[in-house]
Tab-separated table of C-alpha atoms in Angstrom:
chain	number	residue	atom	x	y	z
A	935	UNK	CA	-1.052	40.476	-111.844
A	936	UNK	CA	-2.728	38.986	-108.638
A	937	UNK	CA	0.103	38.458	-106.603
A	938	UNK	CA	3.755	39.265	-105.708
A	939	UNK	CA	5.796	36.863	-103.238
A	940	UNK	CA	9.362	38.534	-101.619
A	941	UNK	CA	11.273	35.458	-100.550
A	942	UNK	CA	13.960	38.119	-99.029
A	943	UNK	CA	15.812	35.399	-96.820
A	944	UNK	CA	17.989	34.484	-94.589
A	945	UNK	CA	21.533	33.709	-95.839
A	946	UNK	CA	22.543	30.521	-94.764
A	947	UNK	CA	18.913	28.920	-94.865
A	948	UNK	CA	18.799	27.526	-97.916
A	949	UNK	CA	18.114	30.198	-100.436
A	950	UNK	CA	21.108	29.517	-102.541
A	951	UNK	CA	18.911	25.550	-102.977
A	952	UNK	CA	15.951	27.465	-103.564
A	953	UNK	CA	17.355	30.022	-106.090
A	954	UNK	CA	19.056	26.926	-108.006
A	955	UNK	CA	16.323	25.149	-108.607
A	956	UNK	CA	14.289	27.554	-109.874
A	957	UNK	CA	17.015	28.805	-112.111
A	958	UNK	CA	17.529	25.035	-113.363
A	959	UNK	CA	13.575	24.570	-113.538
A	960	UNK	CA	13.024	28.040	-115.432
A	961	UNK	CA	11.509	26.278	-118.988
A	962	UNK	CA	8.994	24.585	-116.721
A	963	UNK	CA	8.574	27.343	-114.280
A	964	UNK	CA	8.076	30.448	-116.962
A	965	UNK	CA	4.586	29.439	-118.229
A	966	UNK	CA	3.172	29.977	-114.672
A	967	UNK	CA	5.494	32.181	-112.801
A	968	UNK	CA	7.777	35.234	-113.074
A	969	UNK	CA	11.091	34.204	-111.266
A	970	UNK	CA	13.034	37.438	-110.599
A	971	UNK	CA	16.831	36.176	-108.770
A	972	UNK	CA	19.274	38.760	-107.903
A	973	UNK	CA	20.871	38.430	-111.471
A	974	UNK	CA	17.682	40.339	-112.874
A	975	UNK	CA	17.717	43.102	-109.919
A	976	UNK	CA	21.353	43.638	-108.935
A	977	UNK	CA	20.699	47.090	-107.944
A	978	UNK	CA	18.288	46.635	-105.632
A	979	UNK	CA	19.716	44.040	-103.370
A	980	UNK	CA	23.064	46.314	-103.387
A	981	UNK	CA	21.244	49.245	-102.423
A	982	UNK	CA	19.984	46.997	-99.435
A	983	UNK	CA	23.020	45.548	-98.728
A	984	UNK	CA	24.556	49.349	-98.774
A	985	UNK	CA	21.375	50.815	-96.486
A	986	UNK	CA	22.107	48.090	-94.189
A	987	UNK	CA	25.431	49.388	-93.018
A	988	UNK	CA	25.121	52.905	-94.122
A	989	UNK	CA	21.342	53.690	-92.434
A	990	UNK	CA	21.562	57.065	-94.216
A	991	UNK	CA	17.983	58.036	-95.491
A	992	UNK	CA	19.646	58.424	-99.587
A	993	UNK	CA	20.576	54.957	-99.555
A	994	UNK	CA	16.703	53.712	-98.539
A	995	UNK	CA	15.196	56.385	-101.603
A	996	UNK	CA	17.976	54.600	-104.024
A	997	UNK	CA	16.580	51.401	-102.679
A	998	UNK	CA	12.888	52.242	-102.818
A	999	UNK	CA	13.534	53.897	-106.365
A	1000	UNK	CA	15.266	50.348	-107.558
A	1001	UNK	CA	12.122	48.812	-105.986
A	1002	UNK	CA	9.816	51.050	-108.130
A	1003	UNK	CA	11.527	51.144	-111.592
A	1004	UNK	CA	12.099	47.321	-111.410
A	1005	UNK	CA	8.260	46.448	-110.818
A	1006	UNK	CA	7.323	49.519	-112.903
A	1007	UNK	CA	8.288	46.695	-115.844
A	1008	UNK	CA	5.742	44.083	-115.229
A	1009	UNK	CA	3.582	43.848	-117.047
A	1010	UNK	CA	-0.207	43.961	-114.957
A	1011	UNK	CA	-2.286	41.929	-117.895
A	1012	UNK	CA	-0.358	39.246	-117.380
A	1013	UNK	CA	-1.570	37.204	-114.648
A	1014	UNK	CA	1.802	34.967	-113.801
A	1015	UNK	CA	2.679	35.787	-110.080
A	1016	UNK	CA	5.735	37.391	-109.206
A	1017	UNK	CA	8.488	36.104	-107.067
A	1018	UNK	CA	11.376	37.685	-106.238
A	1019	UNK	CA	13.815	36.150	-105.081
A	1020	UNK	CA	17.489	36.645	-102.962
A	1021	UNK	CA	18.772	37.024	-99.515
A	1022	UNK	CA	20.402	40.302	-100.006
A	1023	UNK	CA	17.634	41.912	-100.678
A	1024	UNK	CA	17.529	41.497	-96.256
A	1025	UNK	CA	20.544	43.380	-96.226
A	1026	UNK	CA	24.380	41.921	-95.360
A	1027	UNK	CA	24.804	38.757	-93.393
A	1028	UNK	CA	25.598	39.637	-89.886
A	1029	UNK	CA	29.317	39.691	-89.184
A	1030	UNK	CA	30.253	41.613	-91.755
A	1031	UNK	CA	30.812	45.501	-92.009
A	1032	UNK	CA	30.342	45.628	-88.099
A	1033	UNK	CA	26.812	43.884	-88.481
A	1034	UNK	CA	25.422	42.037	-84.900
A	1035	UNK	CA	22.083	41.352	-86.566
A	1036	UNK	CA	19.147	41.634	-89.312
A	1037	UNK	CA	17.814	44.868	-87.539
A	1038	UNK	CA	18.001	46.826	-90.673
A	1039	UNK	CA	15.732	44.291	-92.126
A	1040	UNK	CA	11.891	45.346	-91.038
A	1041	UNK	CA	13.062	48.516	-92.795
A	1042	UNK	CA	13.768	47.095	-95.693
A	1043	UNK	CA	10.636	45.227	-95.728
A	1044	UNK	CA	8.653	48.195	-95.531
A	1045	UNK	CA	10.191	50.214	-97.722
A	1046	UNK	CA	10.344	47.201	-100.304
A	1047	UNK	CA	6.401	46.844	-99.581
A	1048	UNK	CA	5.692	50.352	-99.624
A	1049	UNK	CA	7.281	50.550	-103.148
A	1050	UNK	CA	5.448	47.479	-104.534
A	1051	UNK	CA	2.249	48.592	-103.304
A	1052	UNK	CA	2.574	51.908	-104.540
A	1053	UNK	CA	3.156	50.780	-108.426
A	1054	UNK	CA	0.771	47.729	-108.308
A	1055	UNK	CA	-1.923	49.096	-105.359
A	1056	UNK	CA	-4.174	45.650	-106.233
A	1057	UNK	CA	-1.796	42.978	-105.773
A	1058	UNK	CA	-1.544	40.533	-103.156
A	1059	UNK	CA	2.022	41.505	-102.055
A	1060	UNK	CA	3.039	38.229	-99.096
A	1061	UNK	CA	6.919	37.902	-97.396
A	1062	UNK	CA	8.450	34.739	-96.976
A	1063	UNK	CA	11.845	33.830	-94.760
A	1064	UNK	CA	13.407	30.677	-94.384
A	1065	UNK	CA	14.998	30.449	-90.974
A	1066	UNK	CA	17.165	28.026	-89.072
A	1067	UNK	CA	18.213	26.415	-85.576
A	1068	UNK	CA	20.642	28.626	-83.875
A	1069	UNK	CA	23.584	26.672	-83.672
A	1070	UNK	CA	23.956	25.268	-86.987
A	1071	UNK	CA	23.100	28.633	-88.086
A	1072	UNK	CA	26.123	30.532	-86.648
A	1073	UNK	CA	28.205	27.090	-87.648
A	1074	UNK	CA	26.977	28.119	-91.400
A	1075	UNK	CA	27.524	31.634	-90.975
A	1076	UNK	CA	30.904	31.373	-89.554
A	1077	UNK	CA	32.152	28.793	-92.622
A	1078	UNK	CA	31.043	31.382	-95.190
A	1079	UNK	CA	32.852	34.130	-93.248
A	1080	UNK	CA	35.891	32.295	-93.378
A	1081	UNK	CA	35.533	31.643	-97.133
A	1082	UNK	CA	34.661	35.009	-98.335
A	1083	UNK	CA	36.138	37.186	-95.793
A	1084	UNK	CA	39.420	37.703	-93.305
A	1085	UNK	CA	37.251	35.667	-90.413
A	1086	UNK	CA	39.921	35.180	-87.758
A	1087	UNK	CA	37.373	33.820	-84.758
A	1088	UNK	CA	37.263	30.405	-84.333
A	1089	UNK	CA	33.591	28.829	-84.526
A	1090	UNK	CA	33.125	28.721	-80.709
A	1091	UNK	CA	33.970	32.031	-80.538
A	1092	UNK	CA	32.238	33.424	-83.286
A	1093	UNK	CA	28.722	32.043	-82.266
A	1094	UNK	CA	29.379	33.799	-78.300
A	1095	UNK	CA	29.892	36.790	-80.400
A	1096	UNK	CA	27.119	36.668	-82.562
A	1097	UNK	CA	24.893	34.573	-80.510
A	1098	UNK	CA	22.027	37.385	-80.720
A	1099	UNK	CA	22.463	37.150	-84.254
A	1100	UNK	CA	20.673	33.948	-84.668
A	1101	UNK	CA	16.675	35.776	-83.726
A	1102	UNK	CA	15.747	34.919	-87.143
A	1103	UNK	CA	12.053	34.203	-85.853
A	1104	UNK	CA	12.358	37.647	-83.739
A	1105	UNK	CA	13.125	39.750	-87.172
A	1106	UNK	CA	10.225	37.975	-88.693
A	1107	UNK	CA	7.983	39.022	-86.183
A	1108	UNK	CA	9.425	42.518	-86.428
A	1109	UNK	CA	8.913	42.276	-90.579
A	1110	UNK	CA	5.312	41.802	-89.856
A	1111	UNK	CA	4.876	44.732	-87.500
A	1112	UNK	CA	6.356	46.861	-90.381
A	1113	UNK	CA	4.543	45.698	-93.223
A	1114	UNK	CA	0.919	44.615	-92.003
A	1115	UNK	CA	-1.381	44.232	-93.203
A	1116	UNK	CA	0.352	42.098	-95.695
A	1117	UNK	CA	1.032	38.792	-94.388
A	1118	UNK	CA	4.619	37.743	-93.725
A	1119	UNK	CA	5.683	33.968	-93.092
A	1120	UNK	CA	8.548	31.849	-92.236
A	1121	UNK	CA	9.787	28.000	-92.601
A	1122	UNK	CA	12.811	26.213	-90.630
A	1123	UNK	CA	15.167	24.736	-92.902
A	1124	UNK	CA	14.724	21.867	-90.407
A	1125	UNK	CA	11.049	21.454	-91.500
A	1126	UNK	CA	11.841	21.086	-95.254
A	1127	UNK	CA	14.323	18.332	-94.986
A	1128	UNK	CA	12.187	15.712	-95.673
A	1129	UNK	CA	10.471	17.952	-98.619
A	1130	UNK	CA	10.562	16.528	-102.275
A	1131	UNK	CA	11.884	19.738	-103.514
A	1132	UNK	CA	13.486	21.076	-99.683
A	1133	UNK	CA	12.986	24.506	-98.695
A	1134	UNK	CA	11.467	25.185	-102.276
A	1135	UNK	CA	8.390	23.772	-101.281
A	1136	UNK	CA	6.807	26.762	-98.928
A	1137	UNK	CA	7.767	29.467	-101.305
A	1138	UNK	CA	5.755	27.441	-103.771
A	1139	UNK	CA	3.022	26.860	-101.519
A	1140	UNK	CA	2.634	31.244	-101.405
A	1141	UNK	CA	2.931	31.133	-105.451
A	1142	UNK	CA	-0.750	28.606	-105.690
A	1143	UNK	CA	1.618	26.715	-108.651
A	1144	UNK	CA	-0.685	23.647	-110.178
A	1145	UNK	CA	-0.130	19.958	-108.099
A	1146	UNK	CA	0.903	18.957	-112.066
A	1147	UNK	CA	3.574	21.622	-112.344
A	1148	UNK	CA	5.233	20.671	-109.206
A	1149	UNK	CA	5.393	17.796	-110.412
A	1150	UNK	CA	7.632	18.379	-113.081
A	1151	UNK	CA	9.838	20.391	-110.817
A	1152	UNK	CA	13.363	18.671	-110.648
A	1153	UNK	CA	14.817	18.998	-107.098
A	1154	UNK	CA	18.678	20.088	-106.588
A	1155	UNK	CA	21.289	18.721	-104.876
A	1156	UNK	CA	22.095	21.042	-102.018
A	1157	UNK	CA	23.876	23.726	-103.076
A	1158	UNK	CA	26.875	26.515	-100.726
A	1159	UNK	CA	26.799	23.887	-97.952
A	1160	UNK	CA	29.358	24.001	-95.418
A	1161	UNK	CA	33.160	22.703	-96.233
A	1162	UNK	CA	34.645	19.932	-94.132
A	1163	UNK	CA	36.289	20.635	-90.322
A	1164	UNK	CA	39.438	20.148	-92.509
A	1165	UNK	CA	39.182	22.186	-94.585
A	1166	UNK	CA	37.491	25.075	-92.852
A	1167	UNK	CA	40.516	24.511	-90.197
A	1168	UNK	CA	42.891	25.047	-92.818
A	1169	UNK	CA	40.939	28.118	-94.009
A	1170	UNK	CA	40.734	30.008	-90.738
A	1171	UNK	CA	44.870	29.446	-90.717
A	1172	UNK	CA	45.384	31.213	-93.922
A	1173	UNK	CA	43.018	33.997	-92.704
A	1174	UNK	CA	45.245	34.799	-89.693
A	1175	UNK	CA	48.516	33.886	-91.276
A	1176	UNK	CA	48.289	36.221	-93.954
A	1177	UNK	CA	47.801	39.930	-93.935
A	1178	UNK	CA	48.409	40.426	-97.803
A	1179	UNK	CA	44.644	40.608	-99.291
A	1180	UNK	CA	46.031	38.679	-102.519
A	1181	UNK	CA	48.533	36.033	-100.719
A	1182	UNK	CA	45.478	35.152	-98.780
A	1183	UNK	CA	43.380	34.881	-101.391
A	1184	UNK	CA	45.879	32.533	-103.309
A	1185	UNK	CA	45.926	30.560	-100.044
A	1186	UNK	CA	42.189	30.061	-99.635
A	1187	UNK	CA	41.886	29.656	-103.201
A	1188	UNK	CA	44.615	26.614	-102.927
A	1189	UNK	CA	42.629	25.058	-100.104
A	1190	UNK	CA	39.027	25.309	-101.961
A	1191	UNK	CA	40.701	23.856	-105.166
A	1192	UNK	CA	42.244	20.906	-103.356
A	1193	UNK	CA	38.932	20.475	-101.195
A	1194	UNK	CA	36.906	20.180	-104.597
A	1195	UNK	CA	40.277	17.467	-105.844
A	1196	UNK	CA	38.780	15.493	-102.280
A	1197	UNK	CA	35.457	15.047	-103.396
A	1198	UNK	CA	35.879	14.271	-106.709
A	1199	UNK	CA	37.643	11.096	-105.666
């Protein structure tokens, strides 16, 4: 093994793109690479999304023991890089669980690093993070909030609230200071629009795939984007209107299924 890549975010950047077209490329993919998603390490992104709110030092050693049993399985003759790949694996989204921010995730980082290192000391171990503009950021951020959670702030509001949320490049630069000397780099989401295969593209650039393979590579149709105003108006009413956890989720489950009906048509 020469070389592991950690593409460990951020939500609402793309990743959910990135992760589906690897998953839908993986015959083409497996000859080269070792694509690990958060399907093939559950535990380890939950134990960083739990050391993200809990900072207690037992949640980091269940993390950092996740980190070393799950890389303790590669095999080192086999010279496929590894990627691993999911947004958890930074911790939870800000605005959830009292969250203003990604600070928990330089800590992460290092212990991730720290744990890779120690089980494969000769491998080129590099960090990747896909980042975003501010304001459609917090737009993105707040329409997944009002999906999966009781979100009750409007989108103005939510983006004055969690305006200091959106240092994605600042984290990054705090990632580095935690895990040098192994290199750490980023990508706007912005930058990759015009990409054949999107914000796929730099993650592959860190994995040295063949010109040929990428090629081959089908590209994705842009997956978890952001519902309609309509729709995400309608959501944000059923989140205030109803305090029952299941009447609301019948309610938001109504307005998804009829926003789907929409775009069939």
């Amino acid at each position: 093994m020469d070389r592991i890549v950690v593409h460990a975010g951020f939500h609402k950047t793309g990743t959910t793109t990135v992760q589906a077209t690897l998953r839908a490329n993986g015959r083409v993919l497996k000859p080269h690479l070792r694509v690990i998603l958060r399907q093939q390490m559950p535990e380890l992104c939950d134990a960083a999304r739990d050391w993200s709110v809990s900072r207690r030092d037992e949640d980091m050693a269940r993390f950092c023991d996740h980190a070393v049993t799950l890389a303790r399985g590669w095999d080192t003759a086999d010279p496929r890089p590894v990627l691993l790949c999911s947004e958890d694996l930074a911790g939870r989204m800000p605005g959830r669980r009292n969250l203003c921010s990604y600070d928990a995730t330089p800590s992460l980082m290092r212990g991730l690093v720290a744990s890779l290192a120690r089980t494969h000391p000769d491998a080129d171990i590099r960090l990747f993070f896909s980042t975003r503009a501010a304001a459609p950021w917090l737009a993105s951020c707040h329409a997944q909030h009002l999906r999966a959670v009781r979100m009750t702030m409007d989108c103005w509001t939510y983006a004055e609230t969690y305006r200091a949320s959106a240092n994605l490049v600042q984290i990054v630069d705090s990632v580095q200071s935690q895990v040098a000397p192994h290199p750490v780099s980023h990508s706007a989401l912005e930058t990759s629009a015009g990409l054949r295969l999107g914000p796929l593209e730099p993650v592959l650039d860190l994995c040295d795939l063949p010109a040929e393979l990428r090629g081959r590579i089908e590209p994705q149709h842009p997956a978890n984007t952001r519902h309609d105003p309509e729709t995400l108006q309608a959501l944000l009413r059923a989140n205030r209107k109803f305090s029952d956890s299941e009447a609301r989720q019948n309610a938001k489950r109504a307005i998804l299924d009829a926003a789907k009906r929409r775009n069939a048509d």
